[in-house]
PDB file of C-alpha atoms in Angstrom:
ATOM      1  CA  MET A   1     -39.572  91.066  32.557  1.00  0.00           C
ATOM      2  CA  LYS A   2     -43.170  89.928  32.148  1.00  0.00           C
ATOM      3  CA  ASN A   3     -42.406  88.530  28.677  1.00  0.00           C
ATOM      4  CA  THR A   4     -39.356  86.688  30.036  1.00  0.00           C
ATOM      5  CA  ILE A   5     -41.441  85.058  32.765  1.00  0.00           C
ATOM      6  CA  HIS A   6     -44.033  84.071  30.157  1.00  0.00           C
ATOM      7  CA  TRP A   7     -41.407  82.204  28.131  1.00  0.00           C
ATOM      8  CA  LEU A   8     -39.844  80.610  31.204  1.00  0.00           C
ATOM      9  CA  HIS A   9     -43.323  79.475  32.092  1.00  0.00           C
ATOM     10  CA  ARG A  10     -43.753  77.819  28.683  1.00  0.00           C
ATOM     11  CA  ILE A  11     -40.309  76.201  28.851  1.00  0.00           C
ATOM     12  CA  TYR A  12     -41.161  74.826  32.307  1.00  0.00           C
ATOM     13  CA  LEU A  13     -44.381  73.273  30.988  1.00  0.00           C
ATOM     14  CA  MET A  14     -42.643  71.716  27.972  1.00  0.00           C
ATOM     15  CA  ALA A  15     -39.829  70.324  30.123  1.00  0.00           C
ATOM     16  CA  LEU A  16     -42.290  68.853  32.618  1.00  0.00           C
ATOM     17  CA  ARG A  17     -44.334  67.190  29.906  1.00  0.00           C
ATOM     18  CA  PHE A  18     -41.236  65.866  28.121  1.00  0.00           C
ATOM     19  CA  ALA A  19     -39.767  64.445  31.331  1.00  0.00           C
ATOM     20  CA  THR A  20     -42.977  62.690  32.317  1.00  0.00           C
ATOM     21  CA  TRP A  21     -43.439  61.411  28.746  1.00  0.00           C
ATOM     22  CA  LEU A  22     -39.988  59.807  28.933  1.00  0.00           C
ATOM     23  CA  GLY A  23     -40.891  58.405  32.334  1.00  0.00           C
ATOM     24  CA  GLU A  24     -44.082  56.857  31.000  1.00  0.00           C
ATOM     25  CA  LEU A  25     -42.084  55.199  28.217  1.00  0.00           C
ATOM     26  CA  GLY A  26     -39.298  53.881  30.416  1.00  0.00           C
ATOM     27  CA  ILE A  27     -40.580  53.182  33.918  1.00  0.00           C
ATOM     28  CA  PRO A  28     -43.033  50.383  32.986  1.00  0.00           C
ATOM     29  CA  HIS A  29     -40.085  48.386  31.592  1.00  0.00           C
ATOM     30  CA  PHE A  30     -37.698  48.748  34.549  1.00  0.00           C
ATOM     31  CA  HIS A  31     -38.572  45.204  35.644  1.00  0.00           C
ATOM     32  CA  ARG A  32     -36.989  43.883  32.430  1.00  0.00           C
ATOM     33  CA  LEU A  33     -33.691  45.395  33.586  1.00  0.00           C
ATOM     34  CA  GLY A  34     -33.951  43.761  37.004  1.00  0.00           C
ATOM     35  CA  LEU A  35     -34.665  47.105  38.697  1.00  0.00           C
ATOM     36  CA  LEU A  36     -38.168  46.088  39.827  1.00  0.00           C
ATOM     37  CA  PRO A  37     -39.909  42.828  40.790  1.00  0.00           C
ATOM     38  CA  GLY A  38     -40.640  40.848  37.617  1.00  0.00           C
ATOM     39  CA  ASP A  39     -43.698  39.116  36.207  1.00  0.00           C
ATOM     40  CA  ASP A  40     -42.940  35.995  38.243  1.00  0.00           C
ATOM     41  CA  ARG A  41     -43.925  37.946  41.369  1.00  0.00           C
ATOM     42  CA  VAL A  42     -46.380  40.512  40.016  1.00  0.00           C
ATOM     43  CA  ARG A  43     -49.354  40.159  37.682  1.00  0.00           C
ATOM     44  CA  VAL A  44     -50.227  43.280  35.672  1.00  0.00           C
ATOM     45  CA  ILE A  45     -53.639  43.881  34.081  1.00  0.00           C
ATOM     46  CA  ALA A  46     -53.162  47.072  32.090  1.00  0.00           C
ATOM     47  CA  ASP A  47     -55.366  49.636  30.381  1.00  0.00           C
ATOM     48  CA  ASN A  48     -58.801  49.086  31.883  1.00  0.00           C
ATOM     49  CA  ARG A  49     -60.934  52.013  30.740  1.00  0.00           C
ATOM     50  CA  TYR A  50     -63.443  53.822  32.940  1.00  0.00           C
ATOM     51  CA  GLY A  51     -64.171  56.666  30.496  1.00  0.00           C
ATOM     52  CA  TRP A  52     -63.720  57.641  26.859  1.00  0.00           C
ATOM     53  CA  LYS A  53     -63.273  61.421  26.927  1.00  0.00           C
ATOM     54  CA  SER A  54     -59.489  61.047  27.203  1.00  0.00           C
ATOM     55  CA  GLY A  55     -56.899  58.303  26.837  1.00  0.00           C
ATOM     56  CA  LYS A  56     -55.876  59.086  30.408  1.00  0.00           C
ATOM     57  CA  GLN A  57     -59.118  57.608  31.761  1.00  0.00           C
ATOM     58  CA  GLY A  58     -57.938  54.134  32.661  1.00  0.00           C
ATOM     59  CA  VAL A  59     -56.433  52.038  35.436  1.00  0.00           C
ATOM     60  CA  ASP A  60     -53.584  49.533  35.587  1.00  0.00           C
ATOM     61  CA  VAL A  61     -53.867  46.723  38.136  1.00  0.00           C
ATOM     62  CA  TYR A  62     -50.832  45.276  39.960  1.00  0.00           C
ATOM     63  CA  LEU A  63     -51.568  42.031  41.804  1.00  0.00           C
ATOM     64  CA  PRO A  64     -49.299  39.752  43.842  1.00  0.00           C
ATOM     65  CA  ARG A  65     -48.734  36.386  42.137  1.00  0.00           C
ATOM     66  CA  ASN A  66     -48.867  34.692  45.529  1.00  0.00           C
ATOM     67  CA  PRO A  67     -51.326  36.741  47.575  1.00  0.00           C
ATOM     68  CA  PRO A  68     -51.302  36.420  51.349  1.00  0.00           C
ATOM     69  CA  GLY A  69     -54.073  34.664  53.225  1.00  0.00           C
ATOM     70  CA  ASN A  70     -56.356  31.814  52.214  1.00  0.00           C
ATOM     71  CA  GLY A  71     -57.653  33.191  48.946  1.00  0.00           C
ATOM     72  CA  ALA A  72     -59.834  35.859  50.527  1.00  0.00           C
ATOM     73  CA  PRO A  73     -60.374  39.051  48.491  1.00  0.00           C
ATOM     74  CA  LEU A  74     -57.508  41.519  48.841  1.00  0.00           C
ATOM     75  CA  PRO A  75     -57.777  45.127  49.984  1.00  0.00           C
ATOM     76  CA  PHE A  76     -56.231  47.499  47.455  1.00  0.00           C
ATOM     77  CA  LEU A  77     -54.238  50.715  47.218  1.00  0.00           C
ATOM     78  CA  PHE A  78     -55.793  53.280  44.855  1.00  0.00           C
ATOM     79  CA  TYR A  79     -52.759  55.199  43.573  1.00  0.00           C
ATOM     80  CA  MET A  80     -52.622  58.617  41.838  1.00  0.00           C
ATOM     81  CA  HIS A  81     -49.600  59.610  39.747  1.00  0.00           C
ATOM     82  CA  GLY A  82     -47.715  62.903  39.856  1.00  0.00           C
ATOM     83  CA  GLY A  83     -46.862  65.329  37.075  1.00  0.00           C
ATOM     84  CA  GLY A  84     -47.925  68.753  38.290  1.00  0.00           C
ATOM     85  CA  TRP A  85     -51.610  68.132  37.378  1.00  0.00           C
ATOM     86  CA  VAL A  86     -50.652  68.826  33.734  1.00  0.00           C
ATOM     87  CA  SER A  87     -48.651  65.785  32.651  1.00  0.00           C
ATOM     88  CA  GLY A  88     -47.897  62.166  33.404  1.00  0.00           C
ATOM     89  CA  GLY A  89     -50.089  59.112  33.478  1.00  0.00           C
ATOM     90  CA  ARG A  90     -50.746  55.839  35.220  1.00  0.00           C
ATOM     91  CA  LYS A  91     -47.614  54.167  33.765  1.00  0.00           C
ATOM     92  CA  LEU A  92     -45.487  56.396  36.014  1.00  0.00           C
ATOM     93  CA  SER A  93     -46.735  54.400  39.008  1.00  0.00           C
ATOM     94  CA  ALA A  94     -45.221  51.108  37.824  1.00  0.00           C
ATOM     95  CA  ILE A  95     -42.393  51.457  40.365  1.00  0.00           C
ATOM     96  CA  THR A  96     -44.758  51.686  43.318  1.00  0.00           C
ATOM     97  CA  GLY A  97     -47.180  49.165  41.822  1.00  0.00           C
ATOM     98  CA  ARG A  98     -44.583  46.458  41.348  1.00  0.00           C
ATOM     99  CA  LYS A  99     -42.701  47.081  44.596  1.00  0.00           C
ATOM    100  CA  LEU A 100     -45.814  46.916  46.759  1.00  0.00           C
ATOM    101  CA  ALA A 101     -47.527  44.095  44.839  1.00  0.00           C
ATOM    102  CA  ALA A 102     -44.399  41.983  45.333  1.00  0.00           C
ATOM    103  CA  ARG A 103     -44.975  42.473  49.078  1.00  0.00           C
ATOM    104  CA  GLY A 104     -48.570  41.279  48.867  1.00  0.00           C
ATOM    105  CA  ILE A 105     -50.432  44.585  48.390  1.00  0.00           C
ATOM    106  CA  ALA A 106     -52.726  45.007  45.376  1.00  0.00           C
ATOM    107  CA  VAL A 107     -52.221  48.395  43.687  1.00  0.00           C
ATOM    108  CA  ILE A 108     -54.547  50.204  41.289  1.00  0.00           C
ATOM    109  CA  SER A 109     -52.693  52.875  39.302  1.00  0.00           C
ATOM    110  CA  VAL A 110     -55.262  55.393  38.120  1.00  0.00           C
ATOM    111  CA  GLY A 111     -54.949  57.909  35.304  1.00  0.00           C
ATOM    112  CA  TYR A 112     -57.001  61.090  35.175  1.00  0.00           C
ATOM    113  CA  ARG A 113     -57.620  63.942  32.734  1.00  0.00           C
ATOM    114  CA  LEU A 114     -55.021  66.679  32.918  1.00  0.00           C
ATOM    115  CA  SER A 115     -55.020  70.443  33.326  1.00  0.00           C
ATOM    116  CA  PRO A 116     -55.320  72.994  31.829  1.00  0.00           C
ATOM    117  CA  GLU A 117     -57.792  71.264  29.499  1.00  0.00           C
ATOM    118  CA  PHE A 118     -59.689  69.864  32.491  1.00  0.00           C
ATOM    119  CA  THR A 119     -60.438  71.341  35.901  1.00  0.00           C
ATOM    120  CA  PRO A 120     -59.653  70.019  39.394  1.00  0.00           C
ATOM    121  CA  ASN A 121     -63.334  69.120  39.795  1.00  0.00           C
ATOM    122  CA  GLU A 122     -63.190  67.036  36.608  1.00  0.00           C
ATOM    123  CA  GLN A 123     -60.118  65.262  37.957  1.00  0.00           C
ATOM    124  CA  LEU A 124     -62.082  64.368  41.106  1.00  0.00           C
ATOM    125  CA  GLU A 125     -64.913  63.130  38.867  1.00  0.00           C
ATOM    126  CA  ASP A 126     -62.402  60.841  37.165  1.00  0.00           C
ATOM    127  CA  LEU A 127     -61.192  59.458  40.486  1.00  0.00           C
ATOM    128  CA  HIS A 128     -64.775  58.662  41.478  1.00  0.00           C
ATOM    129  CA  ALA A 129     -65.441  56.954  38.135  1.00  0.00           C
ATOM    130  CA  ALA A 130     -62.217  54.948  38.369  1.00  0.00           C
ATOM    131  CA  LEU A 131     -62.955  53.797  41.912  1.00  0.00           C
ATOM    132  CA  ARG A 132     -66.464  52.736  40.903  1.00  0.00           C
ATOM    133  CA  LEU A 133     -64.996  50.688  38.036  1.00  0.00           C
ATOM    134  CA  VAL A 134     -62.572  48.933  40.390  1.00  0.00           C
ATOM    135  CA  ARG A 135     -65.364  48.142  42.844  1.00  0.00           C
ATOM    136  CA  GLU A 136     -67.535  46.782  40.007  1.00  0.00           C
ATOM    137  CA  ARG A 137     -64.716  44.506  38.785  1.00  0.00           C
ATOM    138  CA  ALA A 138     -63.386  43.629  42.228  1.00  0.00           C
ATOM    139  CA  GLY A 139     -64.605  40.032  41.992  1.00  0.00           C
ATOM    140  CA  GLU A 140     -62.819  39.552  38.658  1.00  0.00           C
ATOM    141  CA  TRP A 141     -59.541  40.847  40.110  1.00  0.00           C
ATOM    142  CA  GLY A 142     -59.838  39.168  43.513  1.00  0.00           C
ATOM    143  CA  LEU A 143     -60.278  42.433  45.422  1.00  0.00           C
ATOM    144  CA  ASP A 144     -62.380  43.481  48.395  1.00  0.00           C
ATOM    145  CA  PRO A 145     -64.519  46.375  47.070  1.00  0.00           C
ATOM    146  CA  ASP A 146     -64.967  47.941  50.505  1.00  0.00           C
ATOM    147  CA  ARG A 147     -61.397  47.927  51.845  1.00  0.00           C
ATOM    148  CA  TYR A 148     -59.024  50.362  50.207  1.00  0.00           C
ATOM    149  CA  ALA A 149     -56.531  53.126  50.810  1.00  0.00           C
ATOM    150  CA  PHE A 150     -55.663  56.164  48.699  1.00  0.00           C
ATOM    151  CA  ALA A 151     -52.115  57.199  47.829  1.00  0.00           C
ATOM    152  CA  GLY A 152     -50.212  59.474  45.500  1.00  0.00           C
ATOM    153  CA  GLU A 153     -47.051  61.429  44.877  1.00  0.00           C
ATOM    154  CA  SER A 154     -46.618  65.169  44.256  1.00  0.00           C
ATOM    155  CA  ALA A 155     -49.796  66.284  42.427  1.00  0.00           C
ATOM    156  CA  GLY A 156     -51.171  62.808  43.121  1.00  0.00           C
ATOM    157  CA  ALA A 157     -50.532  63.305  46.843  1.00  0.00           C
ATOM    158  CA  HIS A 158     -52.698  66.422  46.737  1.00  0.00           C
ATOM    159  CA  LEU A 159     -55.407  64.542  44.829  1.00  0.00           C
ATOM    160  CA  SER A 160     -55.307  61.573  47.210  1.00  0.00           C
ATOM    161  CA  VAL A 161     -56.002  63.842  50.184  1.00  0.00           C
ATOM    162  CA  ARG A 162     -58.655  65.851  48.319  1.00  0.00           C
ATOM    163  CA  PHE A 163     -60.361  62.614  47.257  1.00  0.00           C
ATOM    164  CA  ALA A 164     -60.452  61.445  50.886  1.00  0.00           C
ATOM    165  CA  GLN A 165     -62.109  64.781  51.720  1.00  0.00           C
ATOM    166  CA  GLU A 166     -64.600  64.867  48.835  1.00  0.00           C
ATOM    167  CA  ILE A 167     -65.419  61.173  48.304  1.00  0.00           C
ATOM    168  CA  ALA A 168     -69.112  60.610  47.634  1.00  0.00           C
ATOM    169  CA  GLU A 169     -71.302  59.565  50.551  1.00  0.00           C
ATOM    170  CA  ASP A 170     -72.374  56.332  48.827  1.00  0.00           C
ATOM    171  CA  LEU A 171     -68.756  55.098  48.817  1.00  0.00           C
ATOM    172  CA  PRO A 172     -66.828  53.872  51.873  1.00  0.00           C
ATOM    173  CA  ALA A 173     -64.216  56.328  53.108  1.00  0.00           C
ATOM    174  CA  PRO A 174     -60.645  55.061  52.631  1.00  0.00           C
ATOM    175  CA  GLN A 175     -59.087  53.250  55.552  1.00  0.00           C
ATOM    176  CA  ALA A 176     -55.828  55.118  55.010  1.00  0.00           C
ATOM    177  CA  VAL A 177     -54.076  57.749  52.887  1.00  0.00           C
ATOM    178  CA  VAL A 178     -50.392  57.800  51.912  1.00  0.00           C
ATOM    179  CA  ALA A 179     -49.348  61.192  50.509  1.00  0.00           C
ATOM    180  CA  LYS A 180     -45.771  61.702  49.288  1.00  0.00           C
ATOM    181  CA  TYR A 181     -44.219  65.172  48.852  1.00  0.00           C
ATOM    182  CA  GLY A 182     -47.451  66.947  47.961  1.00  0.00           C
ATOM    183  CA  VAL A 183     -48.662  70.540  47.740  1.00  0.00           C
ATOM    184  CA  PHE A 184     -51.502  71.028  50.210  1.00  0.00           C
ATOM    185  CA  ASP A 185     -51.673  74.810  50.782  1.00  0.00           C
ATOM    186  CA  PHE A 186     -51.340  76.440  47.354  1.00  0.00           C
ATOM    187  CA  LEU A 187     -51.136  80.053  48.507  1.00  0.00           C
ATOM    188  CA  ARG A 188     -48.359  79.286  50.978  1.00  0.00           C
ATOM    189  CA  TRP A 189     -46.518  77.123  48.436  1.00  0.00           C
ATOM    190  CA  ALA A 190     -46.656  79.941  45.864  1.00  0.00           C
ATOM    191  CA  GLN A 191     -44.461  82.097  48.132  1.00  0.00           C
ATOM    192  CA  THR A 192     -41.764  79.446  48.677  1.00  0.00           C
ATOM    193  CA  ASN A 193     -39.109  80.865  46.322  1.00  0.00           C
ATOM    194  CA  TRP A 194     -38.567  82.704  43.031  1.00  0.00           C
ATOM    195  CA  PHE A 195     -39.401  79.600  40.992  1.00  0.00           C
ATOM    196  CA  THR A 196     -42.744  78.953  42.674  1.00  0.00           C
ATOM    197  CA  ARG A 197     -43.680  82.656  42.695  1.00  0.00           C
ATOM    198  CA  HIS A 198     -42.940  83.380  39.044  1.00  0.00           C
ATOM    199  CA  ILE A 199     -43.000  80.073  37.128  1.00  0.00           C
ATOM    200  CA  ALA A 200     -44.788  77.199  38.843  1.00  0.00           C
ATOM    201  CA  SER A 201     -47.644  78.821  40.758  1.00  0.00           C
ATOM    202  CA  PRO A 202     -48.821  81.175  37.952  1.00  0.00           C
ATOM    203  CA  PHE A 203     -49.168  78.158  35.700  1.00  0.00           C
ATOM    204  CA  VAL A 204     -50.968  76.075  38.330  1.00  0.00           C
ATOM    205  CA  PHE A 205     -53.303  78.960  39.182  1.00  0.00           C
ATOM    206  CA  ASP A 206     -54.075  79.481  35.482  1.00  0.00           C
ATOM    207  CA  CYS A 207     -55.253  75.866  35.350  1.00  0.00           C
ATOM    208  CA  ILE A 208     -57.953  76.529  37.946  1.00  0.00           C
ATOM    209  CA  ARG A 209     -60.913  77.774  35.948  1.00  0.00           C
ATOM    210  CA  GLY A 210     -64.447  78.848  36.822  1.00  0.00           C
ATOM    211  CA  VAL A 211     -63.524  80.884  39.894  1.00  0.00           C
ATOM    212  CA  GLU A 212     -63.575  84.570  40.773  1.00  0.00           C
ATOM    213  CA  SER A 213     -59.791  84.874  40.889  1.00  0.00           C
ATOM    214  CA  PRO A 214     -56.718  82.603  40.782  1.00  0.00           C
ATOM    215  CA  GLU A 215     -56.250  83.102  44.517  1.00  0.00           C
ATOM    216  CA  SER A 216     -59.815  82.049  45.347  1.00  0.00           C
ATOM    217  CA  GLY A 217     -59.411  78.988  43.148  1.00  0.00           C
ATOM    218  CA  ALA A 218     -56.151  78.063  44.832  1.00  0.00           C
ATOM    219  CA  ARG A 219     -57.817  78.400  48.215  1.00  0.00           C
ATOM    220  CA  ALA A 220     -60.754  76.225  47.111  1.00  0.00           C
ATOM    221  CA  VAL A 221     -58.607  73.291  45.955  1.00  0.00           C
ATOM    222  CA  SER A 222     -56.117  73.403  48.820  1.00  0.00           C
ATOM    223  CA  ALA A 223     -56.141  70.317  51.024  1.00  0.00           C
ATOM    224  CA  ILE A 224     -56.056  72.020  54.422  1.00  0.00           C
ATOM    225  CA  GLN A 225     -59.546  70.718  55.090  1.00  0.00           C
ATOM    226  CA  PRO A 226     -60.998  67.883  57.210  1.00  0.00           C
ATOM    227  CA  LEU A 227     -61.117  64.337  55.861  1.00  0.00           C
ATOM    228  CA  ARG A 228     -64.592  62.901  55.414  1.00  0.00           C
ATOM    229  CA  SER A 229     -63.835  60.410  58.196  1.00  0.00           C
ATOM    230  CA  CYS A 230     -61.410  60.950  61.064  1.00  0.00           C
ATOM    231  CA  GLU A 231     -61.063  57.135  61.142  1.00  0.00           C
ATOM    232  CA  THR A 232     -58.926  57.404  57.984  1.00  0.00           C
ATOM    233  CA  ARG A 233     -55.271  57.055  59.040  1.00  0.00           C
ATOM    234  CA  VAL A 234     -52.697  59.217  57.233  1.00  0.00           C
ATOM    235  CA  LEU A 235     -49.023  58.742  56.367  1.00  0.00           C
ATOM    236  CA  LEU A 236     -47.134  61.768  54.981  1.00  0.00           C
ATOM    237  CA  ILE A 237     -43.703  61.256  53.391  1.00  0.00           C
ATOM    238  CA  HIS A 238     -41.395  64.097  52.331  1.00  0.00           C
ATOM    239  CA  GLY A 239     -37.751  64.712  51.492  1.00  0.00           C
ATOM    240  CA  SER A 240     -36.180  67.401  53.661  1.00  0.00           C
ATOM    241  CA  SER A 241     -34.283  68.770  50.628  1.00  0.00           C
ATOM    242  CA  ASP A 242     -37.347  69.031  48.366  1.00  0.00           C
ATOM    243  CA  SER A 243     -36.892  72.151  46.224  1.00  0.00           C
ATOM    244  CA  VAL A 244     -40.274  71.860  44.463  1.00  0.00           C
ATOM    245  CA  THR A 245     -42.635  71.345  47.387  1.00  0.00           C
ATOM    246  CA  PRO A 246     -40.922  72.089  50.716  1.00  0.00           C
ATOM    247  CA  TRP A 247     -41.524  69.616  53.482  1.00  0.00           C
ATOM    248  CA  ASP A 248     -43.385  72.166  55.608  1.00  0.00           C
ATOM    249  CA  GLN A 249     -46.349  71.521  53.284  1.00  0.00           C
ATOM    250  CA  SER A 250     -46.658  68.062  54.850  1.00  0.00           C
ATOM    251  CA  GLU A 251     -45.898  69.475  58.286  1.00  0.00           C
ATOM    252  CA  GLN A 252     -48.751  71.982  57.942  1.00  0.00           C
ATOM    253  CA  LEU A 253     -51.226  69.325  56.781  1.00  0.00           C
ATOM    254  CA  ALA A 254     -50.190  66.949  59.575  1.00  0.00           C
ATOM    255  CA  ALA A 255     -50.747  69.608  62.238  1.00  0.00           C
ATOM    256  CA  TYR A 256     -54.147  70.549  60.819  1.00  0.00           C
ATOM    257  CA  LEU A 257     -55.425  66.964  60.511  1.00  0.00           C
ATOM    258  CA  LYS A 258     -54.283  66.139  64.032  1.00  0.00           C
ATOM    259  CA  GLU A 259     -56.305  69.106  65.290  1.00  0.00           C
ATOM    260  CA  GLN A 260     -59.313  67.596  63.495  1.00  0.00           C
ATOM    261  CA  GLY A 261     -58.854  64.265  65.292  1.00  0.00           C
ATOM    262  CA  SER A 262     -57.126  62.256  62.552  1.00  0.00           C
ATOM    263  CA  ALA A 263     -54.231  59.896  63.287  1.00  0.00           C
ATOM    264  CA  VAL A 264     -51.233  61.142  61.266  1.00  0.00           C
ATOM    265  CA  ILE A 265     -47.642  59.980  60.821  1.00  0.00           C
ATOM    266  CA  LEU A 266     -45.188  62.438  59.230  1.00  0.00           C
ATOM    267  CA  LYS A 267     -41.811  61.102  58.106  1.00  0.00           C
ATOM    268  CA  THR A 268     -39.103  63.217  56.465  1.00  0.00           C
ATOM    269  CA  TYR A 269     -35.961  61.856  54.815  1.00  0.00           C
ATOM    270  CA  PRO A 270     -32.684  63.828  54.980  1.00  0.00           C
ATOM    271  CA  TRP A 271     -31.121  64.866  51.668  1.00  0.00           C
ATOM    272  CA  MET A 272     -34.019  63.473  49.621  1.00  0.00           C
ATOM    273  CA  GLU A 273     -35.281  65.663  46.767  1.00  0.00           C
ATOM    274  CA  HIS A 274     -38.706  65.873  45.167  1.00  0.00           C
ATOM    275  CA  ALA A 275     -40.066  62.621  43.667  1.00  0.00           C
ATOM    276  CA  PHE A 276     -37.323  60.558  45.338  1.00  0.00           C
ATOM    277  CA  THR A 277     -39.435  57.383  45.421  1.00  0.00           C
ATOM    278  CA  TYR A 278     -39.182  57.238  41.619  1.00  0.00           C
ATOM    279  CA  ILE A 279     -35.602  56.059  42.188  1.00  0.00           C
ATOM    280  CA  PRO A 280     -35.771  52.276  41.622  1.00  0.00           C
ATOM    281  CA  PHE A 281     -32.623  51.378  43.581  1.00  0.00           C
ATOM    282  CA  ASP A 282     -33.119  49.910  47.050  1.00  0.00           C
ATOM    283  CA  TRP A 283     -29.511  50.621  47.978  1.00  0.00           C
ATOM    284  CA  VAL A 284     -30.448  54.309  48.329  1.00  0.00           C
ATOM    285  CA  ASP A 285     -31.240  54.440  52.049  1.00  0.00           C
ATOM    286  CA  GLY A 286     -34.069  56.982  51.885  1.00  0.00           C
ATOM    287  CA  VAL A 287     -35.801  55.148  49.031  1.00  0.00           C
ATOM    288  CA  ARG A 288     -35.567  51.737  50.696  1.00  0.00           C
ATOM    289  CA  GLU A 289     -36.721  53.097  54.051  1.00  0.00           C
ATOM    290  CA  ALA A 290     -39.667  54.957  52.499  1.00  0.00           C
ATOM    291  CA  TYR A 291     -40.957  51.806  50.794  1.00  0.00           C
ATOM    292  CA  GLU A 292     -40.476  49.808  53.988  1.00  0.00           C
ATOM    293  CA  LEU A 293     -42.464  52.430  55.892  1.00  0.00           C
ATOM    294  CA  MET A 294     -45.254  52.436  53.290  1.00  0.00           C
ATOM    295  CA  ASN A 295     -45.409  48.650  53.353  1.00  0.00           C
ATOM    296  CA  ASP A 296     -45.504  48.457  57.159  1.00  0.00           C
ATOM    297  CA  PHE A 297     -48.157  51.187  57.363  1.00  0.00           C
ATOM    298  CA  LEU A 298     -50.376  49.549  54.728  1.00  0.00           C
ATOM    299  CA  GLN A 299     -49.953  46.065  56.179  1.00  0.00           C
ATOM    300  CA  ARG A 300     -51.173  47.428  59.501  1.00  0.00           C
ATOM    301  CA  GLU A 301     -53.867  49.887  58.404  1.00  0.00           C
ATOM    302  CA  LEU A 302     -55.171  48.196  55.248  1.00  0.00           C
ATOM    303  CA  MET A 303     -54.297  44.501  55.151  1.00  0.00           C
ATOM    304  CA  GLU A 304     -55.156  43.692  58.766  1.00  0.00           C
ATOM    305  CA  PRO A 305     -58.932  43.758  59.368  1.00  0.00           C
ATOM    306  CA  ARG A 306     -60.210  46.639  61.473  1.00  0.00           C
ATOM    307  CA  LYS A 307     -63.363  48.646  61.767  1.00  0.00           C
ATOM    308  CA  LYS A 308     -64.123  50.346  58.448  1.00  0.00           C
ATOM    309  CA  ALA A 309     -64.096  54.126  58.224  1.00  0.00           C
ATOM    310  CA  ALA A 310     -67.619  55.519  58.407  1.00  0.00           C
TER     311      ALA A 310
END
């Protein structure tokens, strides 16, 4: 039995990496098929490096061709891709980048080094380095270096919340966080079903190195912790039919953050599975409504001036 689980574990990893590799090849070109806003509405500045230890250490910039306002610097959304912490890259976020940039929101799609070669702490180091690069080049890209929100999907949702908790004191806290179908309590998630108990969670826990035990590592990187600033507003999005990360992960985080004084919106979408916002078609009700909600939330919490988070 143990040997069978070992091989299922390896097959799972290979399938995940293959699927995200195909996604990285195909998704950036969806606009050529008319599935996403084209270059007439969105300007893309790709492959800006912030480090040289891995090809993943770069950001892609999605800017509106006709930005709102009178030419003032734009706030930006700092976006973290999914892929189970072990696969994927910044090209996977082209769907979100183009859809939101076409609505006037600048999006920074950030890549980061992947597990198991690199630890969760090294991934947070990458996010800090990437954000510092964006702030340094903000004038070149027409961005406001002090007004930003964090966002991500799946593993990126977890990282977006963790980054809002661990962001360095010399950087402004994000004005908002948008986290889509993430894992926030690893120990609880591991007991969800047979798949998470025997295939997914053992692999994820093996990726957490430098700790006394897998369980202690999982507890250390879980996101059921306070944000650095309770002024940071939070939007949690989840499909009610998610078989990879059940929606009670978002429910648990929402309840905890509200207890800590944070303003939180939790929205679930019936019949939507994991990673449903990768679907490029607006005629799918849940997909269209999720992007409308994200846009409305960011227009209110990021684009409209308000007191910065401390």
